[in-house]
Tab-separated table of C-alpha atoms in Angstrom:
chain	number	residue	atom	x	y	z
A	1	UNK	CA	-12.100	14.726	-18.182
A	2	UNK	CA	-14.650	12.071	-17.413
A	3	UNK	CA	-16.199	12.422	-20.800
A	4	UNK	CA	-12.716	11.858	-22.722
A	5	UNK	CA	-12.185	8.689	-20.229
A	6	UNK	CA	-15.878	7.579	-21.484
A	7	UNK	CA	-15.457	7.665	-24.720
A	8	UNK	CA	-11.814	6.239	-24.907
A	9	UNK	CA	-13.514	3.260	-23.299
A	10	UNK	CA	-16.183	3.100	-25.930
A	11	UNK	CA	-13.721	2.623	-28.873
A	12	UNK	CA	-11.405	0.549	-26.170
A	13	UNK	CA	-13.608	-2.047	-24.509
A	14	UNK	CA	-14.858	-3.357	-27.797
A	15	UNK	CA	-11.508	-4.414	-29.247
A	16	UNK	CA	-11.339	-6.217	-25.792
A	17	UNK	CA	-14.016	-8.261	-26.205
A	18	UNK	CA	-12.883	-9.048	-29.437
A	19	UNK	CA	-9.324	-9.554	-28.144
A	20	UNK	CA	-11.209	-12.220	-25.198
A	21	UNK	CA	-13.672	-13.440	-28.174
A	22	UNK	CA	-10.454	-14.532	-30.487
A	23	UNK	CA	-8.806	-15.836	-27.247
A	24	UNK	CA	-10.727	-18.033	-24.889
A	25	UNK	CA	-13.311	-20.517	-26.325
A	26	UNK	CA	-15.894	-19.629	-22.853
A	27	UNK	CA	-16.537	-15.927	-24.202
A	28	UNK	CA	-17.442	-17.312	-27.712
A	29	UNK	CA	-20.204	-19.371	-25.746
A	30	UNK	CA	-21.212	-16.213	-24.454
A	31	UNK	CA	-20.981	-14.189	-27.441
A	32	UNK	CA	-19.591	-10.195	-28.331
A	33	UNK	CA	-23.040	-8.837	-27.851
A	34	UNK	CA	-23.229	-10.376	-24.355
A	35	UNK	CA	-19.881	-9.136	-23.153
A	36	UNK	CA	-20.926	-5.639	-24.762
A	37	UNK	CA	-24.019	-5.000	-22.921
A	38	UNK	CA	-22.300	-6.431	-19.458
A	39	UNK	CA	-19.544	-3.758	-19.550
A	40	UNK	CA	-22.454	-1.072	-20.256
A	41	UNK	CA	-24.588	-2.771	-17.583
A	42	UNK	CA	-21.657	-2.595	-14.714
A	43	UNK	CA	-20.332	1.113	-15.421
A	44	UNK	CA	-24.309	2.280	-15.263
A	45	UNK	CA	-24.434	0.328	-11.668
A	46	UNK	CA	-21.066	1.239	-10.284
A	47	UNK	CA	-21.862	5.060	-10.720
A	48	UNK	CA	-19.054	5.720	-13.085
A	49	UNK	CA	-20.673	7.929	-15.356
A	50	UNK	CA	-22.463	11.489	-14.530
A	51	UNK	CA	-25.933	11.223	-14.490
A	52	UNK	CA	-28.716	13.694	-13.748
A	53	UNK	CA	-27.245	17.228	-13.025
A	54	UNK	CA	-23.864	16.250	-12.130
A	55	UNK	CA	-21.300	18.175	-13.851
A	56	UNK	CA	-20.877	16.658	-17.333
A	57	UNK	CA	-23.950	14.541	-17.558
A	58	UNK	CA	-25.283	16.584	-19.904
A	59	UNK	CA	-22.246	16.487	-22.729
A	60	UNK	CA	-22.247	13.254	-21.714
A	61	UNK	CA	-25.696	12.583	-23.005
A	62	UNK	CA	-24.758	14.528	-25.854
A	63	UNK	CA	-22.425	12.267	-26.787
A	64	UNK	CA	-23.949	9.195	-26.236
A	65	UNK	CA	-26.622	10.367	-28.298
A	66	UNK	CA	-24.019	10.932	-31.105
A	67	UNK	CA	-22.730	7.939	-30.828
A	68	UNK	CA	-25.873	5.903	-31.043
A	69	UNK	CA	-27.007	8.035	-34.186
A	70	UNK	CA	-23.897	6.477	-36.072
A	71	UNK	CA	-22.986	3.403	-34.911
A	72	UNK	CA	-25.969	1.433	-36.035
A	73	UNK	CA	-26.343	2.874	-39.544
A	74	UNK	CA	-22.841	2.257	-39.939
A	75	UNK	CA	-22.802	-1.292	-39.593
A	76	UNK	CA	-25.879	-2.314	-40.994
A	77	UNK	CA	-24.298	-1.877	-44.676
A	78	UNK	CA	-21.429	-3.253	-43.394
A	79	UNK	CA	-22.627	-6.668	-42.069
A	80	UNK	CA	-24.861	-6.977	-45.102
A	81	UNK	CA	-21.835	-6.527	-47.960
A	82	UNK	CA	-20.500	-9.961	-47.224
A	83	UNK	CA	-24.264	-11.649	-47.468
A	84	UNK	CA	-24.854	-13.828	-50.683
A	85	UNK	CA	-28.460	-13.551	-51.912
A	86	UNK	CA	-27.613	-15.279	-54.505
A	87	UNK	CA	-27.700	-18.396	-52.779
A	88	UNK	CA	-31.379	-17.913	-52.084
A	89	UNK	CA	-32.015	-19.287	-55.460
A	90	UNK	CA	-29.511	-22.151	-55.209
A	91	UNK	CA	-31.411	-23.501	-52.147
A	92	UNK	CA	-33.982	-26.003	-52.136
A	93	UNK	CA	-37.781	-25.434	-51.991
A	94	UNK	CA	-38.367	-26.788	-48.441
A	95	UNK	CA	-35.699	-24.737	-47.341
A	96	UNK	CA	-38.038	-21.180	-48.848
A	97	UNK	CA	-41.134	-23.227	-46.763
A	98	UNK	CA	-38.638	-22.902	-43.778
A	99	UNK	CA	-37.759	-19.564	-44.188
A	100	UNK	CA	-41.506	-18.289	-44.892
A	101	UNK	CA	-42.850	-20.588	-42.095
A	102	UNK	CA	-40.365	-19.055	-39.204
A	103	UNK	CA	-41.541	-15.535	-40.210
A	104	UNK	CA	-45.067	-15.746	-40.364
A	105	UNK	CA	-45.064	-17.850	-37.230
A	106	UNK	CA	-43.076	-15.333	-35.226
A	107	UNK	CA	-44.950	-12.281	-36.655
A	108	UNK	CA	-47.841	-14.088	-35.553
A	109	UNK	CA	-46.697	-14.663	-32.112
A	110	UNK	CA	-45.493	-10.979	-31.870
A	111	UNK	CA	-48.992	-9.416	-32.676
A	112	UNK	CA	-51.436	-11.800	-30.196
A	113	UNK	CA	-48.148	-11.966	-27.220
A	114	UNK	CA	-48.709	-7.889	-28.143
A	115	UNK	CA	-52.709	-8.269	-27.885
A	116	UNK	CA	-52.201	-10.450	-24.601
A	117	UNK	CA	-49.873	-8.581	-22.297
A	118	UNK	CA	-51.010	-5.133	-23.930
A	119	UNK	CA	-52.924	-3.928	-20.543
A	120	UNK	CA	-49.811	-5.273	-18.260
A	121	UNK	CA	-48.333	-2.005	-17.651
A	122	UNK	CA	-44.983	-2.855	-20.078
A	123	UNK	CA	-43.560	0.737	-21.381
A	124	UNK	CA	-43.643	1.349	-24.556
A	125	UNK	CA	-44.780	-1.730	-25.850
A	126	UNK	CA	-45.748	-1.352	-29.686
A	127	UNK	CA	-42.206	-0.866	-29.900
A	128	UNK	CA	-40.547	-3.740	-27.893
A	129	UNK	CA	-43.053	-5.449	-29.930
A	130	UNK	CA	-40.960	-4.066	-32.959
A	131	UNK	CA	-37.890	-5.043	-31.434
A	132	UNK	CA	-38.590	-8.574	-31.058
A	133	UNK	CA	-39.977	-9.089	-34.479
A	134	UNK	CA	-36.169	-7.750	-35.146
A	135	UNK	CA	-34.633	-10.021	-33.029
A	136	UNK	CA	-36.099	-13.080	-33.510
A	137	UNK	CA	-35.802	-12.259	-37.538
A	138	UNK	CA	-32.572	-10.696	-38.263
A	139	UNK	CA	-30.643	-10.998	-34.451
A	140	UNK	CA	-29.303	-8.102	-32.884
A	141	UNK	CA	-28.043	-5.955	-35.604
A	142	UNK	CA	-32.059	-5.435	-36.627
A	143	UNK	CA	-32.819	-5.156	-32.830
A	144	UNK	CA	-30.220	-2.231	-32.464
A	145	UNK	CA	-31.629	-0.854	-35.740
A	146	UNK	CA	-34.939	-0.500	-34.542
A	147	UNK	CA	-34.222	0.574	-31.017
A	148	UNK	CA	-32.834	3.584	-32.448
A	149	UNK	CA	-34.706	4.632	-34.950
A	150	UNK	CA	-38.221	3.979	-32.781
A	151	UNK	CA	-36.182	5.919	-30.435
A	152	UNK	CA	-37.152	3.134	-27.469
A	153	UNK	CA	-35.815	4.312	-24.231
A	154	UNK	CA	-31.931	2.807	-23.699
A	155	UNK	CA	-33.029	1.482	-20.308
A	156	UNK	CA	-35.780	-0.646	-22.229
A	157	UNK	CA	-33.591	-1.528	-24.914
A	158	UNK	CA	-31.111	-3.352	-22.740
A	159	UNK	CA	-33.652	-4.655	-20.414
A	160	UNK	CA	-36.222	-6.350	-23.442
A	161	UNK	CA	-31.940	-7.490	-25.174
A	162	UNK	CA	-31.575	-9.106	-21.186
A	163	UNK	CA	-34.919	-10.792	-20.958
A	164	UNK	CA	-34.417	-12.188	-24.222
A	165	UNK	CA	-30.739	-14.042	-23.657
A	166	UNK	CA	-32.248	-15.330	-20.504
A	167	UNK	CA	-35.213	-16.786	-22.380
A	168	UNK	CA	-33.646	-17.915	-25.732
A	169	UNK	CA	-30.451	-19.012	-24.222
A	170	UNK	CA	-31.831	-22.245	-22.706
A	171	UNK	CA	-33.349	-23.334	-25.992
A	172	UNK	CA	-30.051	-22.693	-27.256
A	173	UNK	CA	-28.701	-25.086	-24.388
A	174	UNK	CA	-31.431	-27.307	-25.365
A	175	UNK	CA	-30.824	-28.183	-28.869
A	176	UNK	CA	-27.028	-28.282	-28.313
A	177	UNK	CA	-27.351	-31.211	-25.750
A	178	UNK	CA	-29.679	-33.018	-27.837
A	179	UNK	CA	-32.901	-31.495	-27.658
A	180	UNK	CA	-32.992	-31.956	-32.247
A	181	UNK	CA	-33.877	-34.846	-31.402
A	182	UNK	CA	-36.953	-34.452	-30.542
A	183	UNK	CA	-37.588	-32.452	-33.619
A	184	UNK	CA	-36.387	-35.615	-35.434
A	185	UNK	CA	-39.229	-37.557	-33.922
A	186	UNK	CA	-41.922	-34.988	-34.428
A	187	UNK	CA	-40.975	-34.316	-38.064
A	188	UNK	CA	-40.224	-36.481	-40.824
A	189	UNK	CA	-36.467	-37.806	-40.473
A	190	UNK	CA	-35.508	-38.046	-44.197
A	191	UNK	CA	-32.104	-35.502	-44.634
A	192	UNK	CA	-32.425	-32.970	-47.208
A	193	UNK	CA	-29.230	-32.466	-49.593
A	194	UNK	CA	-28.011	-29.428	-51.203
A	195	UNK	CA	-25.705	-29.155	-54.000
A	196	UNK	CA	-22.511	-30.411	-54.247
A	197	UNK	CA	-21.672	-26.737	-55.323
A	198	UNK	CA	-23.390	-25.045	-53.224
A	199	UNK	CA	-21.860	-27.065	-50.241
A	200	UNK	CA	-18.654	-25.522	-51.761
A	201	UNK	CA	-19.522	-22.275	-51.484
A	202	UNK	CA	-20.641	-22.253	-48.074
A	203	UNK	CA	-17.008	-23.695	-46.698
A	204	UNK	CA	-16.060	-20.290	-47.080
A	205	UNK	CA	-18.813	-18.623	-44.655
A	206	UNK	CA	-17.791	-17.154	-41.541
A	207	UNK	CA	-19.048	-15.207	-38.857
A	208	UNK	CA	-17.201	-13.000	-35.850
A	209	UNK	CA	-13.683	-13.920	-37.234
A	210	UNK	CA	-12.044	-11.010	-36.115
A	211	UNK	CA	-7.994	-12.580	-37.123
A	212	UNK	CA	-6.192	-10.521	-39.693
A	213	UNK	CA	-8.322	-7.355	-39.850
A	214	UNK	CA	-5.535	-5.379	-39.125
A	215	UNK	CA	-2.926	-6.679	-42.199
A	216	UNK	CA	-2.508	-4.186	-44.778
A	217	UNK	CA	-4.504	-5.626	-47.758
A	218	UNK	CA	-7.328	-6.696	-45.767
A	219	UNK	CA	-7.233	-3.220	-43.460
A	220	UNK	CA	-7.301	-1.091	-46.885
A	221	UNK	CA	-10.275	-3.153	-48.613
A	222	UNK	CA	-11.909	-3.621	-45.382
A	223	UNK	CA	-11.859	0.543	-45.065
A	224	UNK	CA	-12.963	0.684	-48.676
A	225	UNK	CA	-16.220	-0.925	-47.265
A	226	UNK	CA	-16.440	1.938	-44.406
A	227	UNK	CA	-16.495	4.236	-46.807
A	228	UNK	CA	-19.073	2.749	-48.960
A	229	UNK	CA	-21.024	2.427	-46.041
A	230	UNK	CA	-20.332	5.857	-44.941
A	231	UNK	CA	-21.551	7.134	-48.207
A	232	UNK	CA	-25.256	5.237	-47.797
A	233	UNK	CA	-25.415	7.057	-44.438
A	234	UNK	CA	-24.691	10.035	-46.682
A	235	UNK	CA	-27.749	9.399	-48.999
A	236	UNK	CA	-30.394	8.231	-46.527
A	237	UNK	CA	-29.569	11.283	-44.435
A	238	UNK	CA	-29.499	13.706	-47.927
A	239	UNK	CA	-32.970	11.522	-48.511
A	240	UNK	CA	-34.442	12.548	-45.054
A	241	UNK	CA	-33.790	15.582	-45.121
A	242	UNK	CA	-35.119	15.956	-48.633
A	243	UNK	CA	-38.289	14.518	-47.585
A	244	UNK	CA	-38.952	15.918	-44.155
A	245	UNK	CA	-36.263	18.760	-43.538
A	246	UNK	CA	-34.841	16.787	-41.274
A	247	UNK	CA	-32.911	13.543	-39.669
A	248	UNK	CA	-35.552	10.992	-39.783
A	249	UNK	CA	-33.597	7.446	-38.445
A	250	UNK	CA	-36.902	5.285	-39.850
A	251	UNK	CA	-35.817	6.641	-43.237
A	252	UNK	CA	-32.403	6.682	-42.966
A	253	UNK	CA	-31.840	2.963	-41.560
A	254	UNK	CA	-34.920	1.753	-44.290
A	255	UNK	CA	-31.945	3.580	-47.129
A	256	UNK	CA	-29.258	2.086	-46.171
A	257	UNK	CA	-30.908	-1.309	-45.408
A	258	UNK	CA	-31.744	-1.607	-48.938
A	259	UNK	CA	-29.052	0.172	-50.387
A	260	UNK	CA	-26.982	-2.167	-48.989
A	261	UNK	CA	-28.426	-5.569	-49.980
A	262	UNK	CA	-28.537	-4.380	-53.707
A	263	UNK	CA	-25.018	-3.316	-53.140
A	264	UNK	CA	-24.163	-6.838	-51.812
A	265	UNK	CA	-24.904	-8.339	-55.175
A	266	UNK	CA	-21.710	-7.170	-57.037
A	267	UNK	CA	-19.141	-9.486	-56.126
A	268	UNK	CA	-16.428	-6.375	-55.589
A	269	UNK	CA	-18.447	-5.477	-52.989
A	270	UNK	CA	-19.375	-8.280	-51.796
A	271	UNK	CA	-15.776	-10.388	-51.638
A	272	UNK	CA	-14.494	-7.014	-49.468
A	273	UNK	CA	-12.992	-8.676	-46.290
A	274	UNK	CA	-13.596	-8.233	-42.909
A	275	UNK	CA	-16.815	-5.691	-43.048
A	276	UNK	CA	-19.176	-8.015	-41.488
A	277	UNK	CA	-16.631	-7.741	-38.651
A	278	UNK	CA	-16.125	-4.013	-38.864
A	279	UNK	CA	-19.773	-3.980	-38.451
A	280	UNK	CA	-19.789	-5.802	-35.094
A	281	UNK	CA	-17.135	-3.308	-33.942
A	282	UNK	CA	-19.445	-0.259	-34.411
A	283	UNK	CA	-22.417	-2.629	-32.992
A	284	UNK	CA	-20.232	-3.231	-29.979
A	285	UNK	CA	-19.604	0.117	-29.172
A	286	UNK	CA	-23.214	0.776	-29.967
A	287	UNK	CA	-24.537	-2.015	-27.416
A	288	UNK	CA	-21.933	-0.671	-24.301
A	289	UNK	CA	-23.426	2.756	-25.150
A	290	UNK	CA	-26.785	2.067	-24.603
A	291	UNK	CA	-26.065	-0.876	-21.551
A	292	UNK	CA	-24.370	2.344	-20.088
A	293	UNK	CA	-27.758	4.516	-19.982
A	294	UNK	CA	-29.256	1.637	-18.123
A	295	UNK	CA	-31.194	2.449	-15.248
A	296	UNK	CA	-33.592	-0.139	-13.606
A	297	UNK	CA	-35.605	2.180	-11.544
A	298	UNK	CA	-37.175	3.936	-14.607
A	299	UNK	CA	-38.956	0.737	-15.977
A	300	UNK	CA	-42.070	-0.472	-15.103
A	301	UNK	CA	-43.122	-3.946	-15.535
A	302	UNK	CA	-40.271	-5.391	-16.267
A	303	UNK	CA	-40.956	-8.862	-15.731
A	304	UNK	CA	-44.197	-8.576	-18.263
A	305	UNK	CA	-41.580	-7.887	-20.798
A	306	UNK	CA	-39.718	-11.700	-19.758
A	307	UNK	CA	-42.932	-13.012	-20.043
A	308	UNK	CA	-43.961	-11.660	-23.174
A	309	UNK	CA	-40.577	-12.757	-24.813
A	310	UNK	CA	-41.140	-16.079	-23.152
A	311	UNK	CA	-44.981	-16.453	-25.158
A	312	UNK	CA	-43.521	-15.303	-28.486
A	313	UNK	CA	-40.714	-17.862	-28.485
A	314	UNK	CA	-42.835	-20.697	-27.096
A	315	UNK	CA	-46.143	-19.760	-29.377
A	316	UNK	CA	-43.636	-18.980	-32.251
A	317	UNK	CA	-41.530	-22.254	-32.174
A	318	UNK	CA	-45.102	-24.190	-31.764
A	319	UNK	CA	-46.533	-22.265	-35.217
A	320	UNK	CA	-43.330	-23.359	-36.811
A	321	UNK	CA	-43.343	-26.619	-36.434
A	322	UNK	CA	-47.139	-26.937	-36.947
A	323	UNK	CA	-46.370	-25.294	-40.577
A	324	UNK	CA	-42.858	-27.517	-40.969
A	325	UNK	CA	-45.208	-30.815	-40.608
A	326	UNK	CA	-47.803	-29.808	-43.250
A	327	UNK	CA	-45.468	-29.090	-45.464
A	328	UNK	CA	-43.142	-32.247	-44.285
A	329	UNK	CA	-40.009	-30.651	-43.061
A	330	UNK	CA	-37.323	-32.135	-42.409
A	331	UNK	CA	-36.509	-32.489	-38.294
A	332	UNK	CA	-32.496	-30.897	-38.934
A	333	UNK	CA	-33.798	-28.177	-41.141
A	334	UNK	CA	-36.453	-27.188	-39.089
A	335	UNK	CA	-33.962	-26.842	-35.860
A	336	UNK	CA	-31.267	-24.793	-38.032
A	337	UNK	CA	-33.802	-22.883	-39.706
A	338	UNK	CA	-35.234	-21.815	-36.335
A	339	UNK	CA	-31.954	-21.059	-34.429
A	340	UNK	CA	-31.350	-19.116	-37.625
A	341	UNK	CA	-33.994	-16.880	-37.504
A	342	UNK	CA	-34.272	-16.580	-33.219
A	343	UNK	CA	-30.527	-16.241	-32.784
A	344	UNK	CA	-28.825	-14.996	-36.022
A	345	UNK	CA	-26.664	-17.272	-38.438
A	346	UNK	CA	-23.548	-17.576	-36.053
A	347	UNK	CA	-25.023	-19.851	-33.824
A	348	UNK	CA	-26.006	-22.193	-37.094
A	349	UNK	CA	-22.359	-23.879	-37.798
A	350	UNK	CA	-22.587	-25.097	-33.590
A	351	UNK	CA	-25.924	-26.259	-33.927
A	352	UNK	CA	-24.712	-28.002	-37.098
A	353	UNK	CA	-21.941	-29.803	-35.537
A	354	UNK	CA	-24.075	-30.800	-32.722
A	355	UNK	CA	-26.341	-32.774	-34.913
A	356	UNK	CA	-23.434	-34.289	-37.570
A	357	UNK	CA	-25.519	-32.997	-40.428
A	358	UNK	CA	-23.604	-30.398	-42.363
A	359	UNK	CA	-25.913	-30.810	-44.902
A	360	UNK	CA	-28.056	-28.342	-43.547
A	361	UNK	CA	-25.971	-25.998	-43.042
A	362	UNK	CA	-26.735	-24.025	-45.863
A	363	UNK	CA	-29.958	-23.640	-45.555
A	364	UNK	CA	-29.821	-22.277	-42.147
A	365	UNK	CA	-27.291	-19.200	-43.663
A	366	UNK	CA	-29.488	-18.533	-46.059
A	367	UNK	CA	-32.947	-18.339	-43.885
A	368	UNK	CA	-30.224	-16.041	-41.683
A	369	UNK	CA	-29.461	-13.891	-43.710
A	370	UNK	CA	-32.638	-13.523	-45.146
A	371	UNK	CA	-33.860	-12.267	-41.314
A	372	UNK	CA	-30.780	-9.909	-41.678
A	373	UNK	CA	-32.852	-8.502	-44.931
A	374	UNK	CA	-36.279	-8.220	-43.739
A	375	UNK	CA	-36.150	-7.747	-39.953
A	376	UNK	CA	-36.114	-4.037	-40.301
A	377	UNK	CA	-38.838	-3.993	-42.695
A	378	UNK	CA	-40.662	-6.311	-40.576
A	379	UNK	CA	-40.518	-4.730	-37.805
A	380	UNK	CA	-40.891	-1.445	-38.843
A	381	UNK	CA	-44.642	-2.872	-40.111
A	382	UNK	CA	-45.088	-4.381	-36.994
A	383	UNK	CA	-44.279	-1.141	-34.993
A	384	UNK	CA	-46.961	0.475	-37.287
A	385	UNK	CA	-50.000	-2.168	-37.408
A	386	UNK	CA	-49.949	-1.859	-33.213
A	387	UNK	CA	-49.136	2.218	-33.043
A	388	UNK	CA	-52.800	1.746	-34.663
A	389	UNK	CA	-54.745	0.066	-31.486
């Protein structure tokens, strides 16, 4: 009976948040994600859920496992559907220098962090080293991605997704309150302009609006992007097992991740409503899953891990605006094209309206969803280049 209640409350609690999200302008501050792992995180502390060899803790298990096998390659297709590529080649040149900057600077700050805090006892550590090259690349939809198919222990998972909100969340603070400024003054000041049409195009770009899924046109087109996405889980599982006999998740998320961005180029596909937020949904119930498994006494050196987040956000954000400078960035479109890449393009339209320049705003969407394209590749890499040392 405890099992049913569990995973009533898996499909319940995220429409919850998203019910709180639509409603109260504090728990967009906080974000979906946030709220997700929180409910996971208290019902793992309280003792709610069996653990060990209480009765049910192993169908429990069972299903959790389940449940974390689909979630993620579900909504990886579906949050990339609604992404424009396209508008990769209607940005400007400085704006590709951003993009290519933030990525080599935080792969770069990945591998020596990795090489520095290697002997400091942190579990598993090629692949939190993975995960934050995810992160800090594509946000948490890549971080999910690669948690589960590096199969990282769920305990780690929510502990390295903790550390990181408690590091990046003050730069976040930071920049909102003024801290662009001093970007301003360390990097040229001249504004960069986009288009006049391509200024159009990005009016319609939204993130996390969850109003209207439910009305009948929207619900039936939005489903006709679950079950596009449910047929690229389809192939990337008929792929794996082709190739190895077997459910391989590094082959099966690498399908669909690509299956999906060549898929987001036909504008049917691509003008479907509502799947970015259908892919939250299954994200959601992905991220209370996992926050559920938590349990603090089975990682060592956790505070390494804060620390190591700490060095690659610090060393990356230094590398970035060391490259921004040579190749005379502006100060706005390094600061969007940063928060872009660390925290995911929904925090870019805030940041945006902090400084009054909305003439940046498309470049940080595009450099975000750019992450959203390679952070599983990258990461992936990066997970392989350290499982060599």
């Amino acid at each position: 009976m405890i099992n049913v209640i569990t995973l009533i409350g898996y499909f319940l609690f995220p429409i919850l948040i998203i019910l709180i999200f639509n409603k109260y302008r504090w728990a967009r501050s906080i974000g979906t994600v946030i709220m997700a792992y929180a409910v996971g995180i208290i019902a793992a502390l309280i003792g709610f859920l069996p653990t060990g060899t209480e009765p049910g803790a192993e169908a429990l298990e069972s299903m959790q496992k389940t449940l974390m096998s689909v979630t993620v390659p579900l909504a990886i297709p579906l949050m990339l559907f609604n992404s424009d590529f396209k508008l990769w080649t209607k940005s400007l040149p400085k704006t590709m220098a951003v993009l290519l900057g933030g990525l080599v600077s935080i792969i770069i700050a990945v591998v020596s962090g990795y090489f520095l805090f290697r002997n400091a006892g942190i579990p598993q550590f090629d692949r939190v080293a993975a995960m934050m090259t995810g992160i800090y690349t594509g946000g948490t939809m890549n971080f999910s991605a690669l948690g589960h198919m590096l199969q990282v222990d769920p305990s780690l998972i929510t502990m390295t997704l903790t550390f990181e909100e408690i590091a990046t969340l003050p730069f976040i603070v930071f920049i909102v309150a003024g801290g662009y400024k001093v970007f301003r003054k360390l990097l040229p000041s001249k504004e960069e302009t986009d288009s006049a049409e391509v200024e159009e195009l990005i009016e319609t770009e939204s993130f996390e609006n969850y109003k209207g899924m439910l009305q009948p046109k929207t619900f039936g087109r939005m489903m006709l992007g679950f079950l596009l996405s449910l047929g690229m889980l389809a192939i990337g599982a008929g792929l794996s097992l082709l190739i190895t006999h077997k459910i391989n998740e590094l082959i099966v998320i690498l399908t669909i991740t690509t299956l999906a961005i060549i898929a987001s180029f036909s504008p049917k596909v691509r003008t479907l409503p509502k799947t970015f937020e259908l892919g939250m949904f299954f994200i959601l119930i992905f991220s209370i899953v996992v926050a559920s498994k938590f349990d603090i006494h089975h990682i060592s050196g956790s505070l390494q891990i804060l620390w190591f987040i700490v060095f690659v956000m610090l060393t990356s954000i230094v590398l970035h605006l060391i490259i921004c400078k040579i190749f005379k960035v502006e100060g706005d479109l390094f600061t969007v094209g940063h928060i872009s890449l660390l925290c995911s393009p929904p925090f870019v339209p805030p940041v945006v309206e902090a400084m009054g320049n909305r003439k940046v705003l498309l470049s940080g969407i595009v450099i975000g969803l750019a992450g959203y394209a390679a952070g599983n590749y990258l990461g992936v890499l990066i997970a392989w280049f350290l499982g060599v040392f």
